[in-house]
Amino acid sequence: MTTLTHAMVLAAGLGLRMRPLTLEMPKPLISVAGKPLLDHALDRVAAAEIGTAVVNTHYKGEMIAAHLKDRKAPRVVLSPEADLLETGGGIKHALPLLGTDPFLSVNADILWMDGPTTAIQRLLQAWNPKVMDALLLLHPAVSAYGYDGKGDFHMDPIGKVTRRRSGEIAPFVFAGVQILKPELFADTPDGAFSTNLIWDRLLESERLYGMRHDGLWFHVGTPASIGQVEEHLEVRPHHAES
């Protein structure tokens, strides 16, 4: 099984849909199911024995820095952004801190519960750099709590993905966790851009793959969604994190 040494935790967003809560604090520090969203993500990274997490910051970044200053595992390195760089630009800006090997990327606005084997461990088991340059954790859209879109991807039996076409409904949504090769960012714009640019290039070369998540998945996008997540977990305590 592949081992990773670095993870990127994306925590720089403005959290506009989470207002008014984000008028006082950045979205990654909002508590859901007993702890801040950012800590949920970092605890997953630590449990996977990934030693270093690079956390990008922008909106109220000083609050995130203060929150993380005493954290021991994983070791946290901050990647402040003077201008918001979006997902792809944020990762590219942090590449000098991430090293030259494939790394894990985790969005800080999601919450997931693992199945029998942790999602990160399953990604590491499925990762095959000979045929893939990125591996996405995907979740069935119909059972994605807090998600009301039309899905992102189709996926064939070996994990190769294709985009949802305009007017279609796709069965899988990107679950906010992925393994990426750093060289994917070599020929990308300076400044802000989305990882969708990376994915579109990999779709052309057929080197973008997905893996179906086998646990619960929540998108925490609005204040109302926090109560929905917590209510759901209270009635299913056997799925709650230890």
PDB file of C-alpha atoms in Angstrom:
ATOM      1  CA  MET A   1       0.000   0.000   0.000  1.00  0.00           C
ATOM      2  CA  THR A   2       1.206   3.496  -0.848  1.00  0.00           C
ATOM      3  CA  THR A   3       2.254   5.744   2.016  1.00  0.00           C
ATOM      4  CA  LEU A   4       1.966   9.520   1.915  1.00  0.00           C
ATOM      5  CA  THR A   5       4.000  12.013   3.916  1.00  0.00           C
ATOM      6  CA  HIS A   6       2.018  15.205   3.217  1.00  0.00           C
ATOM      7  CA  ALA A   7      -1.578  16.346   3.068  1.00  0.00           C
ATOM      8  CA  MET A   8      -3.121  19.602   1.883  1.00  0.00           C
ATOM      9  CA  VAL A   9      -6.130  20.827   3.851  1.00  0.00           C
ATOM     10  CA  LEU A  10      -8.066  23.507   1.983  1.00  0.00           C
ATOM     11  CA  ALA A  11      -9.271  26.042   4.541  1.00  0.00           C
ATOM     12  CA  ALA A  12      -9.068  29.421   2.802  1.00  0.00           C
ATOM     13  CA  GLY A  13     -12.641  29.885   1.573  1.00  0.00           C
ATOM     14  CA  LEU A  14     -14.888  32.778   2.528  1.00  0.00           C
ATOM     15  CA  GLY A  15     -17.802  30.624   3.705  1.00  0.00           C
ATOM     16  CA  LEU A  16     -20.400  33.021   2.313  1.00  0.00           C
ATOM     17  CA  ARG A  17     -23.251  30.499   2.449  1.00  0.00           C
ATOM     18  CA  MET A  18     -22.471  29.878   6.120  1.00  0.00           C
ATOM     19  CA  ARG A  19     -23.229  33.475   7.139  1.00  0.00           C
ATOM     20  CA  PRO A  20     -23.987  34.834   9.684  1.00  0.00           C
ATOM     21  CA  LEU A  21     -21.756  32.308  11.484  1.00  0.00           C
ATOM     22  CA  THR A  22     -18.772  33.185   9.311  1.00  0.00           C
ATOM     23  CA  LEU A  23     -19.037  36.878  10.108  1.00  0.00           C
ATOM     24  CA  GLU A  24     -17.304  36.036  13.378  1.00  0.00           C
ATOM     25  CA  MET A  25     -15.048  33.135  12.454  1.00  0.00           C
ATOM     26  CA  PRO A  26     -13.768  31.293   9.375  1.00  0.00           C
ATOM     27  CA  LYS A  27     -15.861  28.348   8.267  1.00  0.00           C
ATOM     28  CA  PRO A  28     -13.206  25.700   9.109  1.00  0.00           C
ATOM     29  CA  LEU A  29     -13.456  26.667  12.795  1.00  0.00           C
ATOM     30  CA  ILE A  30     -17.229  26.221  13.007  1.00  0.00           C
ATOM     31  CA  SER A  31     -18.001  23.330  15.325  1.00  0.00           C
ATOM     32  CA  VAL A  32     -19.966  20.388  13.963  1.00  0.00           C
ATOM     33  CA  ALA A  33     -20.565  17.140  15.860  1.00  0.00           C
ATOM     34  CA  GLY A  34     -18.408  18.224  18.758  1.00  0.00           C
ATOM     35  CA  LYS A  35     -15.384  19.846  17.125  1.00  0.00           C
ATOM     36  CA  PRO A  36     -14.369  22.306  14.411  1.00  0.00           C
ATOM     37  CA  LEU A  37     -14.587  21.117  10.812  1.00  0.00           C
ATOM     38  CA  LEU A  38     -10.851  21.713  10.429  1.00  0.00           C
ATOM     39  CA  ASP A  39     -10.096  19.380  13.327  1.00  0.00           C
ATOM     40  CA  HIS A  40     -12.263  16.668  11.793  1.00  0.00           C
ATOM     41  CA  ALA A  41     -10.082  16.856   8.664  1.00  0.00           C
ATOM     42  CA  LEU A  42      -6.784  17.007  10.529  1.00  0.00           C
ATOM     43  CA  ASP A  43      -7.762  14.116  12.783  1.00  0.00           C
ATOM     44  CA  ARG A  44      -8.347  12.016   9.667  1.00  0.00           C
ATOM     45  CA  VAL A  45      -4.907  12.975   8.382  1.00  0.00           C
ATOM     46  CA  ALA A  46      -3.318  12.081  11.713  1.00  0.00           C
ATOM     47  CA  ALA A  47      -5.129   8.742  11.861  1.00  0.00           C
ATOM     48  CA  ALA A  48      -3.707   7.918   8.427  1.00  0.00           C
ATOM     49  CA  GLU A  49      -0.215   8.543   9.856  1.00  0.00           C
ATOM     50  CA  ILE A  50       0.468  11.347   7.388  1.00  0.00           C
ATOM     51  CA  GLY A  51       3.073  13.390   9.218  1.00  0.00           C
ATOM     52  CA  THR A  52       2.633  16.883   7.758  1.00  0.00           C
ATOM     53  CA  ALA A  53      -0.484  18.841   6.872  1.00  0.00           C
ATOM     54  CA  VAL A  54      -0.273  22.076   4.899  1.00  0.00           C
ATOM     55  CA  VAL A  55      -3.271  24.283   5.690  1.00  0.00           C
ATOM     56  CA  ASN A  56      -3.976  27.234   3.414  1.00  0.00           C
ATOM     57  CA  THR A  57      -5.574  30.299   4.977  1.00  0.00           C
ATOM     58  CA  HIS A  58      -7.071  33.566   3.778  1.00  0.00           C
ATOM     59  CA  TYR A  59     -10.278  34.748   5.468  1.00  0.00           C
ATOM     60  CA  LYS A  60      -9.603  35.319   9.184  1.00  0.00           C
ATOM     61  CA  GLY A  61      -6.430  33.291   8.783  1.00  0.00           C
ATOM     62  CA  GLU A  62      -5.044  34.596  12.059  1.00  0.00           C
ATOM     63  CA  MET A  63      -7.826  32.754  13.904  1.00  0.00           C
ATOM     64  CA  ILE A  64      -6.916  29.503  12.176  1.00  0.00           C
ATOM     65  CA  ALA A  65      -3.233  30.060  12.987  1.00  0.00           C
ATOM     66  CA  ALA A  66      -4.052  30.633  16.651  1.00  0.00           C
ATOM     67  CA  HIS A  67      -6.279  27.546  16.761  1.00  0.00           C
ATOM     68  CA  LEU A  68      -3.560  25.309  15.310  1.00  0.00           C
ATOM     69  CA  LYS A  69      -0.481  26.668  17.087  1.00  0.00           C
ATOM     70  CA  ASP A  70      -0.366  23.920  19.728  1.00  0.00           C
ATOM     71  CA  ARG A  71      -1.365  20.996  17.527  1.00  0.00           C
ATOM     72  CA  LYS A  72       1.185  18.162  17.537  1.00  0.00           C
ATOM     73  CA  ALA A  73      -0.156  15.629  15.032  1.00  0.00           C
ATOM     74  CA  PRO A  74      -0.080  16.050  12.192  1.00  0.00           C
ATOM     75  CA  ARG A  75       2.601  18.724  12.081  1.00  0.00           C
ATOM     76  CA  VAL A  76       0.853  21.767  10.618  1.00  0.00           C
ATOM     77  CA  VAL A  77       2.455  24.180   8.174  1.00  0.00           C
ATOM     78  CA  LEU A  78       0.417  27.215   7.165  1.00  0.00           C
ATOM     79  CA  SER A  79       0.199  28.517   3.606  1.00  0.00           C
ATOM     80  CA  PRO A  80      -1.317  32.014   3.871  1.00  0.00           C
ATOM     81  CA  GLU A  81      -2.864  33.551   0.762  1.00  0.00           C
ATOM     82  CA  ALA A  82      -2.962  37.324   0.381  1.00  0.00           C
ATOM     83  CA  ASP A  83      -5.502  36.870  -2.415  1.00  0.00           C
ATOM     84  CA  LEU A  84      -7.954  33.991  -2.539  1.00  0.00           C
ATOM     85  CA  LEU A  85      -6.462  31.438  -4.947  1.00  0.00           C
ATOM     86  CA  GLU A  86      -9.303  28.874  -5.153  1.00  0.00           C
ATOM     87  CA  THR A  87      -8.625  25.151  -4.891  1.00  0.00           C
ATOM     88  CA  GLY A  88      -6.079  24.687  -7.668  1.00  0.00           C
ATOM     89  CA  GLY A  89      -4.264  27.958  -7.117  1.00  0.00           C
ATOM     90  CA  GLY A  90      -4.117  27.331  -3.385  1.00  0.00           C
ATOM     91  CA  ILE A  91      -2.503  23.940  -3.878  1.00  0.00           C
ATOM     92  CA  LYS A  92      -0.057  25.318  -6.442  1.00  0.00           C
ATOM     93  CA  HIS A  93       0.950  28.099  -4.043  1.00  0.00           C
ATOM     94  CA  ALA A  94       1.605  25.483  -1.347  1.00  0.00           C
ATOM     95  CA  LEU A  95       3.613  23.066  -3.532  1.00  0.00           C
ATOM     96  CA  PRO A  96       6.997  24.111  -2.063  1.00  0.00           C
ATOM     97  CA  LEU A  97       5.647  22.901   1.297  1.00  0.00           C
ATOM     98  CA  LEU A  98       4.159  19.665  -0.052  1.00  0.00           C
ATOM     99  CA  GLY A  99       7.266  18.058  -1.528  1.00  0.00           C
ATOM    100  CA  THR A 100       7.714  16.171  -4.777  1.00  0.00           C
ATOM    101  CA  ASP A 101       5.688  13.004  -4.077  1.00  0.00           C
ATOM    102  CA  PRO A 102       1.936  12.441  -4.424  1.00  0.00           C
ATOM    103  CA  PHE A 103      -0.076  13.981  -1.585  1.00  0.00           C
ATOM    104  CA  LEU A 104      -3.548  13.876  -0.091  1.00  0.00           C
ATOM    105  CA  SER A 105      -5.888  16.854  -0.480  1.00  0.00           C
ATOM    106  CA  VAL A 106      -8.865  17.316   1.851  1.00  0.00           C
ATOM    107  CA  ASN A 107     -11.534  20.024   1.793  1.00  0.00           C
ATOM    108  CA  ALA A 108     -12.261  21.526   5.212  1.00  0.00           C
ATOM    109  CA  ASP A 109     -16.013  21.996   4.593  1.00  0.00           C
ATOM    110  CA  ILE A 110     -17.037  18.346   4.619  1.00  0.00           C
ATOM    111  CA  LEU A 111     -17.589  15.661   7.201  1.00  0.00           C
ATOM    112  CA  TRP A 112     -17.496  11.960   6.598  1.00  0.00           C
ATOM    113  CA  MET A 113     -17.854   8.742   8.541  1.00  0.00           C
ATOM    114  CA  ASP A 114     -15.784   5.768   7.471  1.00  0.00           C
ATOM    115  CA  GLY A 115     -16.962   2.299   6.591  1.00  0.00           C
ATOM    116  CA  PRO A 116     -15.128  -0.814   7.815  1.00  0.00           C
ATOM    117  CA  THR A 117     -11.860   0.538   6.374  1.00  0.00           C
ATOM    118  CA  THR A 118     -11.050   4.240   6.501  1.00  0.00           C
ATOM    119  CA  ALA A 119     -11.592   6.184   3.302  1.00  0.00           C
ATOM    120  CA  ILE A 120      -7.998   7.417   3.240  1.00  0.00           C
ATOM    121  CA  GLN A 121      -6.649   3.899   3.670  1.00  0.00           C
ATOM    122  CA  ARG A 122      -8.885   2.688   0.845  1.00  0.00           C
ATOM    123  CA  LEU A 123      -7.608   5.501  -1.388  1.00  0.00           C
ATOM    124  CA  LEU A 124      -4.027   4.512  -0.595  1.00  0.00           C
ATOM    125  CA  GLN A 125      -4.790   0.884  -1.414  1.00  0.00           C
ATOM    126  CA  ALA A 126      -6.397   1.860  -4.729  1.00  0.00           C
ATOM    127  CA  TRP A 127      -3.741   4.380  -5.775  1.00  0.00           C
ATOM    128  CA  ASN A 128      -1.836   3.211  -8.871  1.00  0.00           C
ATOM    129  CA  PRO A 129       0.483   5.925 -10.212  1.00  0.00           C
ATOM    130  CA  LYS A 130       1.199   3.891 -13.343  1.00  0.00           C
ATOM    131  CA  VAL A 131      -2.304   4.493 -14.700  1.00  0.00           C
ATOM    132  CA  MET A 132      -3.639   7.425 -12.665  1.00  0.00           C
ATOM    133  CA  ASP A 133      -2.479  10.942 -11.901  1.00  0.00           C
ATOM    134  CA  ALA A 134      -5.354  11.767  -9.557  1.00  0.00           C
ATOM    135  CA  LEU A 135      -7.711   9.587  -7.531  1.00  0.00           C
ATOM    136  CA  LEU A 136     -10.929  11.133  -6.214  1.00  0.00           C
ATOM    137  CA  LEU A 137     -13.123   9.947  -3.379  1.00  0.00           C
ATOM    138  CA  LEU A 138     -16.661   9.911  -4.788  1.00  0.00           C
ATOM    139  CA  HIS A 139     -19.949   9.518  -2.956  1.00  0.00           C
ATOM    140  CA  PRO A 140     -23.357   8.532  -4.356  1.00  0.00           C
ATOM    141  CA  ALA A 141     -25.250  11.780  -4.866  1.00  0.00           C
ATOM    142  CA  VAL A 142     -28.553  10.293  -3.723  1.00  0.00           C
ATOM    143  CA  SER A 143     -27.165   9.597  -0.233  1.00  0.00           C
ATOM    144  CA  ALA A 144     -24.999  12.711   0.129  1.00  0.00           C
ATOM    145  CA  TYR A 145     -26.378  14.657   3.083  1.00  0.00           C
ATOM    146  CA  GLY A 146     -26.568  18.401   2.516  1.00  0.00           C
ATOM    147  CA  TYR A 147     -26.070  18.035  -1.235  1.00  0.00           C
ATOM    148  CA  ASP A 148     -28.813  18.982  -3.695  1.00  0.00           C
ATOM    149  CA  GLY A 149     -26.939  19.173  -7.002  1.00  0.00           C
ATOM    150  CA  LYS A 150     -27.032  17.009 -10.102  1.00  0.00           C
ATOM    151  CA  GLY A 151     -23.841  15.081  -9.379  1.00  0.00           C
ATOM    152  CA  ASP A 152     -20.356  15.484 -10.817  1.00  0.00           C
ATOM    153  CA  PHE A 153     -19.157  12.241 -12.370  1.00  0.00           C
ATOM    154  CA  HIS A 154     -19.990   8.899 -13.879  1.00  0.00           C
ATOM    155  CA  MET A 155     -17.628   6.044 -12.999  1.00  0.00           C
ATOM    156  CA  ASP A 156     -16.993   2.766 -14.802  1.00  0.00           C
ATOM    157  CA  PRO A 157     -16.275  -0.583 -13.046  1.00  0.00           C
ATOM    158  CA  ILE A 158     -12.501   0.013 -12.928  1.00  0.00           C
ATOM    159  CA  GLY A 159     -12.866   3.512 -11.488  1.00  0.00           C
ATOM    160  CA  LYS A 160     -12.308   5.624 -14.594  1.00  0.00           C
ATOM    161  CA  VAL A 161     -14.505   8.712 -14.439  1.00  0.00           C
ATOM    162  CA  THR A 162     -16.271  10.951 -16.938  1.00  0.00           C
ATOM    163  CA  ARG A 163     -18.006  14.282 -16.445  1.00  0.00           C
ATOM    164  CA  ARG A 164     -21.727  14.815 -16.153  1.00  0.00           C
ATOM    165  CA  ARG A 165     -22.930  16.381 -19.383  1.00  0.00           C
ATOM    166  CA  SER A 166     -25.156  19.443 -19.446  1.00  0.00           C
ATOM    167  CA  GLY A 167     -28.722  18.470 -18.668  1.00  0.00           C
ATOM    168  CA  GLU A 168     -27.707  15.108 -17.213  1.00  0.00           C
ATOM    169  CA  ILE A 169     -27.785  13.786 -13.687  1.00  0.00           C
ATOM    170  CA  ALA A 170     -24.639  11.931 -12.606  1.00  0.00           C
ATOM    171  CA  PRO A 171     -24.592   9.305  -9.846  1.00  0.00           C
ATOM    172  CA  PHE A 172     -21.483  10.506  -8.009  1.00  0.00           C
ATOM    173  CA  VAL A 173     -20.399  13.714  -6.305  1.00  0.00           C
ATOM    174  CA  PHE A 174     -16.795  14.611  -5.494  1.00  0.00           C
ATOM    175  CA  ALA A 175     -16.426  13.997  -1.774  1.00  0.00           C
ATOM    176  CA  GLY A 176     -13.639  16.509  -1.163  1.00  0.00           C
ATOM    177  CA  VAL A 177     -10.774  14.031  -0.692  1.00  0.00           C
ATOM    178  CA  GLN A 178      -8.223  13.104  -3.360  1.00  0.00           C
ATOM    179  CA  ILE A 179      -4.674  11.992  -4.080  1.00  0.00           C
ATOM    180  CA  LEU A 180      -2.766  14.185  -6.537  1.00  0.00           C
ATOM    181  CA  LYS A 181       0.638  14.214  -8.184  1.00  0.00           C
ATOM    182  CA  PRO A 182       2.398  17.572  -7.741  1.00  0.00           C
ATOM    183  CA  GLU A 183       3.597  17.632 -11.352  1.00  0.00           C
ATOM    184  CA  LEU A 184      -0.023  18.174 -12.423  1.00  0.00           C
ATOM    185  CA  PHE A 185       0.404  21.826 -11.466  1.00  0.00           C
ATOM    186  CA  ALA A 186       3.534  22.456 -13.564  1.00  0.00           C
ATOM    187  CA  ASP A 187       1.707  24.014 -16.520  1.00  0.00           C
ATOM    188  CA  THR A 188      -1.118  25.841 -14.788  1.00  0.00           C
ATOM    189  CA  PRO A 189      -1.945  29.551 -14.471  1.00  0.00           C
ATOM    190  CA  ASP A 190      -0.471  31.768 -11.821  1.00  0.00           C
ATOM    191  CA  GLY A 191      -3.065  33.066  -9.390  1.00  0.00           C
ATOM    192  CA  ALA A 192      -6.534  31.691  -8.809  1.00  0.00           C
ATOM    193  CA  PHE A 193      -7.902  28.606 -10.583  1.00  0.00           C
ATOM    194  CA  SER A 194      -9.976  25.544  -9.743  1.00  0.00           C
ATOM    195  CA  THR A 195      -8.785  21.955  -9.610  1.00  0.00           C
ATOM    196  CA  ASN A 196     -11.440  21.418 -12.285  1.00  0.00           C
ATOM    197  CA  LEU A 197      -8.738  22.583 -14.723  1.00  0.00           C
ATOM    198  CA  ILE A 198      -6.527  19.694 -13.602  1.00  0.00           C
ATOM    199  CA  TRP A 199      -9.380  17.212 -13.793  1.00  0.00           C
ATOM    200  CA  ASP A 200     -10.386  18.287 -17.288  1.00  0.00           C
ATOM    201  CA  ARG A 201      -6.850  17.699 -18.555  1.00  0.00           C
ATOM    202  CA  LEU A 202      -6.770  14.271 -16.920  1.00  0.00           C
ATOM    203  CA  LEU A 203     -10.118  13.353 -18.424  1.00  0.00           C
ATOM    204  CA  GLU A 204      -8.608  13.946 -21.861  1.00  0.00           C
ATOM    205  CA  SER A 205      -5.668  11.665 -21.057  1.00  0.00           C
ATOM    206  CA  GLU A 206      -7.922   9.142 -19.240  1.00  0.00           C
ATOM    207  CA  ARG A 207      -5.796   9.338 -16.095  1.00  0.00           C
ATOM    208  CA  LEU A 208      -8.498  10.568 -13.702  1.00  0.00           C
ATOM    209  CA  TYR A 209      -9.938   7.847 -11.476  1.00  0.00           C
ATOM    210  CA  GLY A 210     -12.459   7.655  -8.668  1.00  0.00           C
ATOM    211  CA  MET A 211     -13.262   5.422  -5.725  1.00  0.00           C
ATOM    212  CA  ARG A 212     -16.699   5.065  -4.144  1.00  0.00           C
ATOM    213  CA  HIS A 213     -16.940   6.008  -0.476  1.00  0.00           C
ATOM    214  CA  ASP A 214     -18.574   3.262   1.572  1.00  0.00           C
ATOM    215  CA  GLY A 215     -19.536   5.298   4.652  1.00  0.00           C
ATOM    216  CA  LEU A 216     -21.603   8.396   5.375  1.00  0.00           C
ATOM    217  CA  TRP A 217     -20.809  11.783   3.812  1.00  0.00           C
ATOM    218  CA  PHE A 218     -22.050  15.258   4.667  1.00  0.00           C
ATOM    219  CA  HIS A 219     -21.619  18.577   2.932  1.00  0.00           C
ATOM    220  CA  VAL A 220     -21.758  21.263   5.608  1.00  0.00           C
ATOM    221  CA  GLY A 221     -22.686  24.290   3.534  1.00  0.00           C
ATOM    222  CA  THR A 222     -25.200  26.344   5.511  1.00  0.00           C
ATOM    223  CA  PRO A 223     -26.055  27.008   9.174  1.00  0.00           C
ATOM    224  CA  ALA A 224     -29.140  24.817   8.822  1.00  0.00           C
ATOM    225  CA  SER A 225     -27.010  21.886   7.633  1.00  0.00           C
ATOM    226  CA  ILE A 226     -25.115  21.815  10.941  1.00  0.00           C
ATOM    227  CA  GLY A 227     -28.226  20.839  12.867  1.00  0.00           C
ATOM    228  CA  GLN A 228     -29.160  18.287  10.220  1.00  0.00           C
ATOM    229  CA  VAL A 229     -25.748  16.618  10.468  1.00  0.00           C
ATOM    230  CA  GLU A 230     -25.799  16.549  14.252  1.00  0.00           C
ATOM    231  CA  GLU A 231     -29.348  15.258  14.379  1.00  0.00           C
ATOM    232  CA  HIS A 232     -28.482  12.501  11.954  1.00  0.00           C
ATOM    233  CA  LEU A 233     -25.443  11.438  13.952  1.00  0.00           C
ATOM    234  CA  GLU A 234     -27.378  11.442  17.220  1.00  0.00           C
ATOM    235  CA  VAL A 235     -29.826   8.893  15.870  1.00  0.00           C
ATOM    236  CA  ARG A 236     -26.981   6.793  14.493  1.00  0.00           C
ATOM    237  CA  PRO A 237     -24.422   6.860  17.327  1.00  0.00           C
ATOM    238  CA  HIS A 238     -22.636   3.752  16.042  1.00  0.00           C
ATOM    239  CA  HIS A 239     -21.398   5.848  13.086  1.00  0.00           C
ATOM    240  CA  ALA A 240     -20.019   8.651  15.232  1.00  0.00           C
ATOM    241  CA  GLU A 241     -16.304   9.264  15.489  1.00  0.00           C
ATOM    242  CA  SER A 242     -14.516   8.001  18.532  1.00  0.00           C
TER     243      SER A 242
END
